């Protein structure tokens, strides 16, 4: 009989195997002539890939978009405009699906999230407008560089399960940003508070701009800022990051919708697949260590970042 | 009325639970419309603005060229074509993109009742930013 820990791990393992089988097939298909490929093959492949991404995205503390955009722009035949638009919706859907559970369990905190989401949402609108105005090769190259920087950030940066916060800064104290969450792996309640709120607000404005520019979501940056800069516990950081994404990506997504950069045939199967995966991923967050799938995510991002860079530079059309 | 709710021994603020409840419903509404619209779209139950067979030669174009070639326009023009499968799918996506607005508005009475004007302002501003983005005004050039 399997225990509670082994079932999520088994699911993750099977998802990783499915993904590992699917991606090389897509890479081959992307390079193959279009003539023999029926229109429904790509949406179906998108659905399967996004389901797996949804399962791993929430426990990794990322929105799904950071995996979606480089992988889909690298291995699928869609224009980057539509991929970025769909990427925002994918990250958004993943965050929306996980949001109610994260809020009800206290893993996402409203008072921590709202001020950060406000500045990030404004940045995301600006980023989306800039991204849609730039030449695609520039955006693709910058995307590749950004993804490789994210890989370096995820590889090198340390996270802290329970950072030491000697006392709240004046802004955090005024806004009463603190809380208690129940850590199921430790079996006890954990009280937390934050510091360096003004610096975090500045960083979130920049993170929002990158999210809108590349359609990436922004969990990859949200979690380090919440955890390492503000001192929120890792689980609260991951949960609140997902919730912030639901607000930030909404603002940028509207820019893409209004500019016609959202194709239902690309976005719908991606979103449905990601949401179904995220329902499972949100439940895994409470029972597995957040770092358990980190290596898998880093390897996927490294491959996708190199592919995006090669495509943008014209080395691999 | 209780100011808080108790979940797994942790006290979660009442407004946070309210937000979660509204988000749950608005997200599910968007998902249902999206799934129904997309099913009707790919099954052919509803007609498509752009024929499905044409998509593989169109989805590699930049968004501006796609609109030009298909004769479609951006903004909220899809709203007038909800009888087509692709527009109905887009309506589902728009509902998801707008799902947070009612959640934020639902917070306002709770913050006002507690005279928490800082968070009342933040929630109101955030809702305003989302509505502004949805309006299409950012980036509008006439």
Tab-separated table of C-alpha atoms in Angstrom:
chain	number	residue	atom	x	y	z
A	1	UNK	CA	0.000	0.000	0.000
A	2	UNK	CA	1.320	3.413	-0.943
A	3	UNK	CA	1.639	6.127	1.695
A	4	UNK	CA	0.520	9.753	1.296
A	5	UNK	CA	3.971	10.923	0.175
A	6	UNK	CA	4.569	8.295	-2.507
A	7	UNK	CA	1.351	8.922	-4.459
A	8	UNK	CA	2.222	12.546	-5.372
A	9	UNK	CA	5.751	11.432	-6.221
A	10	UNK	CA	4.399	8.687	-8.454
A	11	UNK	CA	2.161	11.222	-10.205
A	12	UNK	CA	5.084	13.563	-10.703
A	13	UNK	CA	7.260	10.763	-12.010
A	14	UNK	CA	4.622	9.674	-14.522
A	15	UNK	CA	4.060	13.266	-15.584
A	16	UNK	CA	7.764	13.758	-16.130
A	17	UNK	CA	7.936	10.581	-18.223
A	18	UNK	CA	4.960	11.744	-20.332
A	19	UNK	CA	6.610	15.120	-20.821
A	20	UNK	CA	9.972	13.573	-21.715
A	21	UNK	CA	8.278	11.436	-24.367
A	22	UNK	CA	6.154	14.273	-25.740
A	23	UNK	CA	8.815	16.968	-26.175
A	24	UNK	CA	11.163	15.126	-28.553
A	25	UNK	CA	8.136	14.160	-30.653
A	26	UNK	CA	7.120	17.803	-30.827
A	27	UNK	CA	10.659	18.870	-31.675
A	28	UNK	CA	10.632	16.412	-34.557
A	29	UNK	CA	7.178	17.490	-35.672
A	30	UNK	CA	8.087	21.173	-35.514
A	31	UNK	CA	10.890	20.570	-37.963
A	32	UNK	CA	8.785	18.414	-40.252
A	33	UNK	CA	6.886	19.767	-43.268
A	34	UNK	CA	3.385	21.027	-42.379
A	35	UNK	CA	1.659	19.344	-45.315
A	36	UNK	CA	0.941	16.023	-43.645
A	37	UNK	CA	-0.054	17.418	-40.234
A	38	UNK	CA	-3.779	17.750	-39.512
A	39	UNK	CA	-4.860	20.984	-37.777
A	40	UNK	CA	-5.965	19.151	-34.615
A	41	UNK	CA	-2.568	17.555	-33.914
A	42	UNK	CA	-1.063	20.722	-32.462
A	43	UNK	CA	-3.964	21.666	-30.163
A	44	UNK	CA	-4.053	18.077	-28.859
A	45	UNK	CA	-0.294	18.115	-28.223
A	46	UNK	CA	-0.680	21.488	-26.502
A	47	UNK	CA	-3.346	20.076	-24.202
A	48	UNK	CA	-1.164	17.133	-23.131
A	49	UNK	CA	1.955	19.247	-22.598
A	50	UNK	CA	0.037	21.871	-20.617
A	51	UNK	CA	-1.591	19.280	-18.362
A	52	UNK	CA	1.862	18.090	-17.286
A	53	UNK	CA	3.117	21.668	-16.925
A	54	UNK	CA	0.116	22.444	-14.725
A	55	UNK	CA	0.905	19.566	-12.363
A	56	UNK	CA	4.503	20.664	-11.821
A	57	UNK	CA	4.074	24.452	-11.991
A	58	UNK	CA	2.244	25.100	-8.714
A	59	UNK	CA	4.505	23.012	-6.429
A	60	UNK	CA	7.492	24.660	-8.131
A	61	UNK	CA	6.079	28.084	-7.182
A	62	UNK	CA	5.879	29.211	-10.792
A	63	UNK	CA	2.876	30.162	-12.864
A	64	UNK	CA	3.261	27.783	-15.763
A	65	UNK	CA	3.822	30.597	-18.253
A	66	UNK	CA	7.564	30.553	-17.634
A	67	UNK	CA	7.630	26.954	-18.859
A	68	UNK	CA	4.911	27.384	-21.481
A	69	UNK	CA	6.326	30.289	-23.509
A	70	UNK	CA	9.856	28.992	-24.159
A	71	UNK	CA	8.701	25.402	-24.708
A	72	UNK	CA	5.764	26.218	-26.988
A	73	UNK	CA	7.571	28.977	-28.906
A	74	UNK	CA	10.499	26.600	-29.353
A	75	UNK	CA	8.686	23.439	-30.381
A	76	UNK	CA	5.326	24.490	-31.829
A	77	UNK	CA	4.667	26.321	-35.128
A	78	UNK	CA	2.813	29.323	-33.613
A	79	UNK	CA	3.892	32.962	-33.824
A	80	UNK	CA	5.453	34.342	-30.671
A	81	UNK	CA	2.655	36.944	-30.316
A	82	UNK	CA	0.060	34.189	-29.874
A	83	UNK	CA	2.355	32.110	-27.691
A	84	UNK	CA	2.925	35.036	-25.318
A	85	UNK	CA	-0.787	35.821	-25.201
A	86	UNK	CA	-1.588	32.171	-24.499
A	87	UNK	CA	1.303	32.033	-22.016
A	88	UNK	CA	-0.251	34.780	-19.946
A	89	UNK	CA	-3.619	33.041	-20.002
A	90	UNK	CA	-1.961	29.755	-19.089
A	91	UNK	CA	-0.122	31.302	-16.139
A	92	UNK	CA	-3.322	33.086	-15.179
A	93	UNK	CA	-5.443	29.941	-15.390
A	94	UNK	CA	-2.967	27.983	-13.317
A	95	UNK	CA	-2.983	30.708	-10.673
A	96	UNK	CA	-6.793	31.045	-10.717
A	97	UNK	CA	-7.280	27.304	-10.339
A	98	UNK	CA	-4.941	27.138	-7.365
A	99	UNK	CA	-6.062	30.470	-5.835
A	100	UNK	CA	-9.118	29.393	-3.806
A	101	UNK	CA	-7.272	26.476	-2.179
A	102	UNK	CA	-4.196	28.581	-1.428
A	103	UNK	CA	-6.284	31.386	0.105
A	104	UNK	CA	-8.455	29.085	2.223
A	105	UNK	CA	-5.464	27.229	3.661
A	106	UNK	CA	-3.586	30.450	4.435
A	107	UNK	CA	-0.716	29.490	2.102
A	108	UNK	CA	-1.502	32.641	0.099
A	109	UNK	CA	-1.948	35.852	2.057
A	110	UNK	CA	-4.179	38.642	0.810
A	111	UNK	CA	-2.514	41.432	2.818
A	112	UNK	CA	0.910	40.419	1.559
A	113	UNK	CA	-0.222	40.016	-2.044
A	114	UNK	CA	-2.397	43.053	-2.786
A	115	UNK	CA	0.178	45.908	-2.517
A	116	UNK	CA	2.716	43.909	-4.530
A	117	UNK	CA	0.121	42.965	-7.152
A	118	UNK	CA	-0.895	46.600	-7.604
A	119	UNK	CA	2.564	47.812	-8.669
A	120	UNK	CA	3.261	44.624	-10.657
A	121	UNK	CA	-0.027	44.929	-12.587
A	122	UNK	CA	0.881	48.429	-13.764
A	123	UNK	CA	4.323	47.164	-14.810
A	124	UNK	CA	2.743	44.227	-16.660
A	125	UNK	CA	0.556	46.487	-18.802
A	126	UNK	CA	3.607	48.544	-19.789
A	127	UNK	CA	5.592	45.365	-20.534
A	128	UNK	CA	2.830	43.899	-22.703
A	129	UNK	CA	2.587	47.086	-24.782
A	130	UNK	CA	6.377	47.177	-25.263
A	131	UNK	CA	6.522	43.462	-26.150
A	132	UNK	CA	3.898	43.750	-28.867
A	133	UNK	CA	5.676	46.768	-30.404
A	134	UNK	CA	9.162	45.210	-30.661
A	135	UNK	CA	10.411	43.039	-33.583
A	136	UNK	CA	9.847	39.340	-32.873
A	137	UNK	CA	13.541	38.374	-33.235
A	138	UNK	CA	14.441	40.870	-30.497
A	139	UNK	CA	11.759	39.516	-28.199
A	140	UNK	CA	12.755	35.902	-28.943
A	141	UNK	CA	16.435	36.622	-28.238
A	142	UNK	CA	15.628	38.562	-25.078
A	143	UNK	CA	13.326	35.719	-24.042
A	144	UNK	CA	16.147	33.190	-24.444
A	145	UNK	CA	18.543	35.352	-22.427
A	146	UNK	CA	15.907	35.923	-19.757
A	147	UNK	CA	15.110	32.213	-19.485
A	148	UNK	CA	18.821	31.373	-19.114
A	149	UNK	CA	19.109	34.062	-16.417
A	150	UNK	CA	16.108	32.479	-14.686
A	151	UNK	CA	17.855	29.089	-14.829
A	152	UNK	CA	20.968	30.644	-13.235
A	153	UNK	CA	18.787	32.358	-10.621
A	154	UNK	CA	16.962	29.144	-9.762
A	155	UNK	CA	20.204	27.135	-9.728
A	156	UNK	CA	22.310	29.494	-7.633
A	157	UNK	CA	19.855	31.196	-5.358
A	158	UNK	CA	19.236	29.739	-1.946
A	159	UNK	CA	15.767	29.583	-0.505
A	160	UNK	CA	14.952	29.493	3.153
A	161	UNK	CA	12.030	27.538	4.541
A	162	UNK	CA	11.677	29.988	7.458
A	163	UNK	CA	13.786	33.167	6.973
A	164	UNK	CA	14.823	35.171	10.026
A	165	UNK	CA	12.960	38.507	10.227
A	166	UNK	CA	14.034	40.546	13.223
A	167	UNK	CA	11.151	42.971	12.853
A	168	UNK	CA	8.776	44.404	10.236
A	169	UNK	CA	9.706	47.554	8.329
A	170	UNK	CA	7.487	50.609	8.953
A	171	UNK	CA	5.384	50.023	5.823
A	172	UNK	CA	4.807	46.332	6.601
A	173	UNK	CA	3.931	47.300	10.176
A	174	UNK	CA	1.500	49.981	8.996
A	175	UNK	CA	-0.168	47.581	6.552
A	176	UNK	CA	-0.142	44.786	9.178
A	177	UNK	CA	1.428	42.292	6.796
A	178	UNK	CA	1.861	39.162	8.894
A	179	UNK	CA	0.088	35.862	9.446
A	180	UNK	CA	0.017	32.258	10.566
A	181	UNK	CA	-0.077	29.181	8.354
A	182	UNK	CA	-0.289	25.492	9.108
A	183	UNK	CA	2.715	23.512	7.869
A	184	UNK	CA	1.411	19.995	7.281
A	185	UNK	CA	4.886	18.495	6.855
A	186	UNK	CA	5.909	19.863	10.274
A	187	UNK	CA	2.468	19.379	11.777
A	188	UNK	CA	2.394	22.801	13.460
A	189	UNK	CA	1.316	26.423	12.947
A	190	UNK	CA	4.001	28.880	11.840
A	191	UNK	CA	3.764	32.637	12.490
A	192	UNK	CA	5.474	34.914	9.975
A	193	UNK	CA	6.132	38.609	9.255
A	194	UNK	CA	8.037	40.486	6.531
A	195	UNK	CA	10.563	43.290	6.076
A	196	UNK	CA	12.074	45.380	3.206
A	197	UNK	CA	8.618	46.061	1.754
A	198	UNK	CA	9.594	49.238	-0.213
A	199	UNK	CA	12.400	47.356	-2.013
A	200	UNK	CA	10.033	44.478	-2.772
A	201	UNK	CA	7.490	46.902	-4.275
A	202	UNK	CA	10.187	48.236	-6.614
A	203	UNK	CA	11.245	44.731	-7.613
A	204	UNK	CA	7.647	43.671	-8.248
A	205	UNK	CA	7.149	46.588	-10.649
A	206	UNK	CA	10.079	45.233	-12.686
A	207	UNK	CA	8.874	41.653	-12.409
A	208	UNK	CA	5.446	42.707	-13.671
A	209	UNK	CA	7.030	44.398	-16.679
A	210	UNK	CA	8.942	41.207	-17.594
A	211	UNK	CA	5.778	39.150	-17.150
A	212	UNK	CA	3.874	41.343	-19.600
A	213	UNK	CA	6.796	41.633	-22.024
A	214	UNK	CA	7.384	37.904	-22.413
A	215	UNK	CA	4.034	36.458	-21.315
A	216	UNK	CA	5.964	34.427	-18.789
A	217	UNK	CA	3.995	34.717	-15.614
A	218	UNK	CA	6.433	35.670	-12.885
A	219	UNK	CA	6.540	33.034	-10.168
A	220	UNK	CA	10.221	32.431	-10.874
A	221	UNK	CA	10.951	35.937	-9.588
A	222	UNK	CA	8.060	36.366	-7.157
A	223	UNK	CA	9.159	33.521	-4.912
A	224	UNK	CA	12.790	34.684	-4.409
A	225	UNK	CA	11.632	38.255	-3.694
A	226	UNK	CA	8.946	37.156	-1.244
A	227	UNK	CA	11.203	34.581	0.410
A	228	UNK	CA	14.697	36.083	0.325
A	229	UNK	CA	14.000	39.827	0.203
A	230	UNK	CA	10.846	40.081	2.315
A	231	UNK	CA	11.523	37.064	4.523
A	232	UNK	CA	8.201	35.258	4.056
A	233	UNK	CA	8.342	31.475	4.659
A	234	UNK	CA	8.927	29.450	1.503
A	235	UNK	CA	5.444	27.901	1.440
A	236	UNK	CA	3.744	31.265	1.973
A	237	UNK	CA	6.010	32.725	-0.727
A	238	UNK	CA	5.065	30.009	-3.219
A	239	UNK	CA	1.358	30.271	-2.394
A	240	UNK	CA	1.249	34.080	-2.410
A	241	UNK	CA	3.283	34.154	-5.623
A	242	UNK	CA	0.579	32.130	-7.357
A	243	UNK	CA	-2.079	34.485	-6.069
A	244	UNK	CA	-0.150	37.612	-7.163
A	245	UNK	CA	0.165	36.025	-10.615
A	246	UNK	CA	-3.609	35.786	-10.903
A	247	UNK	CA	-3.821	39.565	-10.635
A	248	UNK	CA	-0.708	40.609	-12.568
A	249	UNK	CA	-1.289	38.326	-15.538
A	250	UNK	CA	-4.919	39.468	-15.786
A	251	UNK	CA	-3.823	43.019	-16.504
A	252	UNK	CA	-1.295	42.012	-19.189
A	253	UNK	CA	-3.664	39.434	-20.690
A	254	UNK	CA	-6.194	42.161	-21.473
A	255	UNK	CA	-3.574	43.997	-23.552
A	256	UNK	CA	-2.987	40.847	-25.612
A	257	UNK	CA	-6.744	40.238	-25.982
A	258	UNK	CA	-7.332	43.801	-27.148
A	259	UNK	CA	-4.441	43.614	-29.645
A	260	UNK	CA	-5.840	40.402	-31.180
A	261	UNK	CA	-2.835	38.397	-29.914
A	262	UNK	CA	-4.951	35.647	-28.430
A	263	UNK	CA	-6.040	32.727	-30.614
A	264	UNK	CA	-8.707	30.512	-29.068
A	265	UNK	CA	-7.288	27.451	-30.847
A	266	UNK	CA	-3.941	27.958	-29.084
A	267	UNK	CA	-5.043	29.420	-25.766
A	268	UNK	CA	-8.076	27.226	-25.014
A	269	UNK	CA	-6.430	23.761	-25.054
A	270	UNK	CA	-3.443	25.226	-23.228
A	271	UNK	CA	-5.583	26.783	-20.510
A	272	UNK	CA	-7.831	23.749	-20.054
A	273	UNK	CA	-4.832	21.425	-19.842
A	274	UNK	CA	-3.008	23.713	-17.415
A	275	UNK	CA	-6.042	24.213	-15.165
A	276	UNK	CA	-6.710	20.497	-14.896
A	277	UNK	CA	-3.046	19.967	-14.062
A	278	UNK	CA	-3.023	22.833	-11.555
A	279	UNK	CA	-5.959	21.374	-9.600
A	280	UNK	CA	-3.696	18.429	-8.877
A	281	UNK	CA	-0.600	20.611	-8.433
A	282	UNK	CA	-2.232	22.794	-5.759
A	283	UNK	CA	-2.995	19.717	-3.678
A	284	UNK	CA	0.561	18.437	-4.087
A	285	UNK	CA	1.914	21.723	-2.668
A	286	UNK	CA	0.736	20.862	0.840
A	287	UNK	CA	2.203	17.353	0.935
A	288	UNK	CA	5.514	17.478	-0.937
A	289	UNK	CA	8.629	19.553	-0.408
A	290	UNK	CA	8.597	22.551	-2.772
A	291	UNK	CA	12.180	21.800	-3.820
A	292	UNK	CA	11.362	18.236	-4.932
A	293	UNK	CA	10.646	19.161	-8.565
A	294	UNK	CA	13.133	22.009	-8.797
A	295	UNK	CA	15.741	20.050	-10.753
A	296	UNK	CA	13.206	18.913	-13.344
A	297	UNK	CA	12.041	22.497	-13.871
A	298	UNK	CA	15.611	23.809	-14.184
A	299	UNK	CA	16.499	21.222	-16.861
A	300	UNK	CA	13.329	21.975	-18.837
A	301	UNK	CA	13.996	25.707	-18.672
A	302	UNK	CA	17.638	25.299	-19.724
A	303	UNK	CA	16.660	23.379	-22.863
A	304	UNK	CA	13.822	25.759	-23.703
A	305	UNK	CA	15.979	28.857	-23.071
A	306	UNK	CA	18.738	27.601	-25.368
A	307	UNK	CA	16.147	26.829	-28.046
A	308	UNK	CA	14.592	30.319	-27.736
A	309	UNK	CA	18.007	31.979	-27.944
A	310	UNK	CA	19.000	29.889	-30.988
A	311	UNK	CA	15.717	30.735	-32.688
A	312	UNK	CA	15.995	34.445	-31.943
A	313	UNK	CA	19.580	34.625	-33.212
A	314	UNK	CA	18.635	32.687	-36.342
A	315	UNK	CA	20.884	29.724	-35.472
A	316	UNK	CA	17.966	27.279	-35.446
A	317	UNK	CA	14.922	28.338	-37.429
B	1	UNK	CA	-20.656	37.908	12.470
B	2	UNK	CA	-17.358	36.161	12.770
B	3	UNK	CA	-14.399	38.211	11.567
B	4	UNK	CA	-12.399	35.156	10.694
B	5	UNK	CA	-12.710	31.573	9.554
B	6	UNK	CA	-10.820	28.586	10.950
B	7	UNK	CA	-9.158	26.221	8.473
B	8	UNK	CA	-6.817	23.432	9.538
B	9	UNK	CA	-6.266	25.202	12.902
B	10	UNK	CA	-5.120	28.392	11.158
B	11	UNK	CA	-7.202	31.541	11.401
B	12	UNK	CA	-7.826	32.931	7.919
B	13	UNK	CA	-9.256	36.445	7.584
B	14	UNK	CA	-12.939	36.587	6.606
B	15	UNK	CA	-12.230	38.797	3.581
B	16	UNK	CA	-9.673	36.287	2.353
B	17	UNK	CA	-12.277	33.513	2.526
B	18	UNK	CA	-14.767	35.761	0.743
B	19	UNK	CA	-12.228	36.451	-2.001
B	20	UNK	CA	-11.559	32.706	-2.325
B	21	UNK	CA	-15.295	31.983	-2.613
B	22	UNK	CA	-15.929	34.597	-5.328
B	23	UNK	CA	-12.765	33.544	-7.161
B	24	UNK	CA	-13.848	29.915	-7.065
B	25	UNK	CA	-17.157	30.764	-8.756
B	26	UNK	CA	-15.840	33.302	-11.262
B	27	UNK	CA	-12.973	31.004	-12.251
B	28	UNK	CA	-15.331	28.050	-12.709
B	29	UNK	CA	-17.752	30.181	-14.770
B	30	UNK	CA	-14.892	31.193	-17.079
B	31	UNK	CA	-13.711	27.615	-17.348
B	32	UNK	CA	-17.190	26.294	-18.191
B	33	UNK	CA	-17.769	28.948	-20.884
B	34	UNK	CA	-14.282	28.304	-22.258
B	35	UNK	CA	-14.725	24.526	-22.340
B	36	UNK	CA	-18.249	24.726	-23.825
B	37	UNK	CA	-17.190	27.315	-26.403
B	38	UNK	CA	-14.113	25.386	-27.382
B	39	UNK	CA	-16.056	22.115	-27.660
B	40	UNK	CA	-18.641	23.816	-29.881
B	41	UNK	CA	-15.802	25.365	-31.878
B	42	UNK	CA	-13.778	22.227	-32.635
B	43	UNK	CA	-16.827	19.962	-33.062
B	44	UNK	CA	-18.395	22.294	-35.606
B	45	UNK	CA	-21.615	22.755	-33.568
B	46	UNK	CA	-21.039	26.498	-33.897
B	47	UNK	CA	-19.595	28.071	-37.042
B	48	UNK	CA	-16.066	29.462	-36.897
B	49	UNK	CA	-15.022	32.984	-37.883
B	50	UNK	CA	-11.853	31.468	-39.356
B	51	UNK	CA	-12.193	27.944	-40.832
B	52	UNK	CA	-10.311	25.367	-38.767
B	53	UNK	CA	-8.472	24.036	-41.806
B	54	UNK	CA	-7.043	27.513	-42.496
B	55	UNK	CA	-5.511	27.909	-39.049
B	56	UNK	CA	-2.178	26.113	-39.711
B	57	UNK	CA	-1.237	28.719	-42.347
B	58	UNK	CA	-2.412	31.617	-40.168
B	59	UNK	CA	-1.153	30.876	-36.645
B	60	UNK	CA	2.453	31.523	-37.709
B	61	UNK	CA	1.645	35.155	-38.620
B	62	UNK	CA	2.157	38.123	-36.249
B	63	UNK	CA	-1.069	39.164	-34.499
B	64	UNK	CA	-1.430	42.355	-36.577
B	65	UNK	CA	-1.040	40.402	-39.850
B	66	UNK	CA	-3.481	37.731	-38.647
B	67	UNK	CA	-6.114	40.395	-38.050
B	68	UNK	CA	-5.431	41.987	-41.431
B	69	UNK	CA	-5.541	38.701	-43.404
B	70	UNK	CA	-8.702	37.435	-41.703
B	71	UNK	CA	-10.415	40.830	-41.837
B	72	UNK	CA	-10.997	40.778	-38.097
B	73	UNK	CA	-10.468	43.656	-35.704
B	74	UNK	CA	-9.075	43.660	-32.188
B	75	UNK	CA	-10.528	45.063	-28.991
B	76	UNK	CA	-13.967	43.867	-27.960
B	77	UNK	CA	-15.154	43.142	-31.525
B	78	UNK	CA	-15.467	39.438	-30.668
B	79	UNK	CA	-18.374	40.321	-28.405
B	80	UNK	CA	-20.572	40.965	-31.439
B	81	UNK	CA	-19.798	37.475	-32.807
B	82	UNK	CA	-20.615	35.270	-29.839
B	83	UNK	CA	-22.546	32.961	-32.161
B	84	UNK	CA	-19.253	31.646	-33.475
B	85	UNK	CA	-17.188	29.036	-31.680
B	86	UNK	CA	-13.905	30.950	-31.661
B	87	UNK	CA	-15.551	34.114	-30.272
B	88	UNK	CA	-17.350	32.092	-27.582
B	89	UNK	CA	-14.033	30.492	-26.608
B	90	UNK	CA	-12.529	33.960	-26.443
B	91	UNK	CA	-15.405	35.008	-24.169
B	92	UNK	CA	-14.370	32.206	-21.788
B	93	UNK	CA	-10.789	33.466	-21.836
B	94	UNK	CA	-12.008	37.025	-21.218
B	95	UNK	CA	-14.062	35.794	-18.246
B	96	UNK	CA	-10.914	34.212	-16.815
B	97	UNK	CA	-8.949	37.416	-17.406
B	98	UNK	CA	-11.703	39.357	-15.628
B	99	UNK	CA	-12.269	36.832	-12.820
B	100	UNK	CA	-10.331	38.849	-10.246
B	101	UNK	CA	-12.372	42.050	-10.615
B	102	UNK	CA	-15.516	40.842	-8.754
B	103	UNK	CA	-13.247	39.290	-6.102
B	104	UNK	CA	-11.551	42.638	-5.488
B	105	UNK	CA	-14.872	44.470	-5.396
B	106	UNK	CA	-16.205	41.899	-2.911
B	107	UNK	CA	-13.398	42.892	-0.543
B	108	UNK	CA	-14.432	46.538	-0.391
B	109	UNK	CA	-17.388	46.236	2.043
B	110	UNK	CA	-15.268	44.141	4.445
B	111	UNK	CA	-12.402	46.650	4.396
B	112	UNK	CA	-14.808	49.582	4.727
B	113	UNK	CA	-16.587	47.963	7.687
B	114	UNK	CA	-13.262	47.638	9.489
B	115	UNK	CA	-12.192	51.146	8.432
B	116	UNK	CA	-9.125	49.602	6.810
B	117	UNK	CA	-8.866	52.430	4.306
B	118	UNK	CA	-5.354	51.526	3.156
B	119	UNK	CA	-6.464	48.128	1.869
B	120	UNK	CA	-9.790	49.528	0.686
B	121	UNK	CA	-7.793	51.925	-1.536
B	122	UNK	CA	-5.367	49.252	-2.702
B	123	UNK	CA	-8.180	46.849	-3.675
B	124	UNK	CA	-10.100	49.631	-5.428
B	125	UNK	CA	-7.000	50.810	-7.315
B	126	UNK	CA	-6.156	47.277	-8.373
B	127	UNK	CA	-9.682	46.722	-9.663
B	128	UNK	CA	-9.366	50.049	-11.516
B	129	UNK	CA	-6.083	48.985	-13.146
B	130	UNK	CA	-7.677	45.730	-14.346
B	131	UNK	CA	-10.731	47.549	-15.723
B	132	UNK	CA	-8.455	50.074	-17.448
B	133	UNK	CA	-6.466	47.254	-19.066
B	134	UNK	CA	-9.692	45.562	-20.161
B	135	UNK	CA	-10.992	48.805	-21.664
B	136	UNK	CA	-8.262	48.737	-24.279
B	137	UNK	CA	-7.269	52.314	-23.519
B	138	UNK	CA	-3.588	51.446	-22.810
B	139	UNK	CA	-1.929	51.369	-26.227
B	140	UNK	CA	-4.941	52.803	-28.043
B	141	UNK	CA	-3.851	55.012	-30.911
B	142	UNK	CA	-7.235	55.943	-32.328
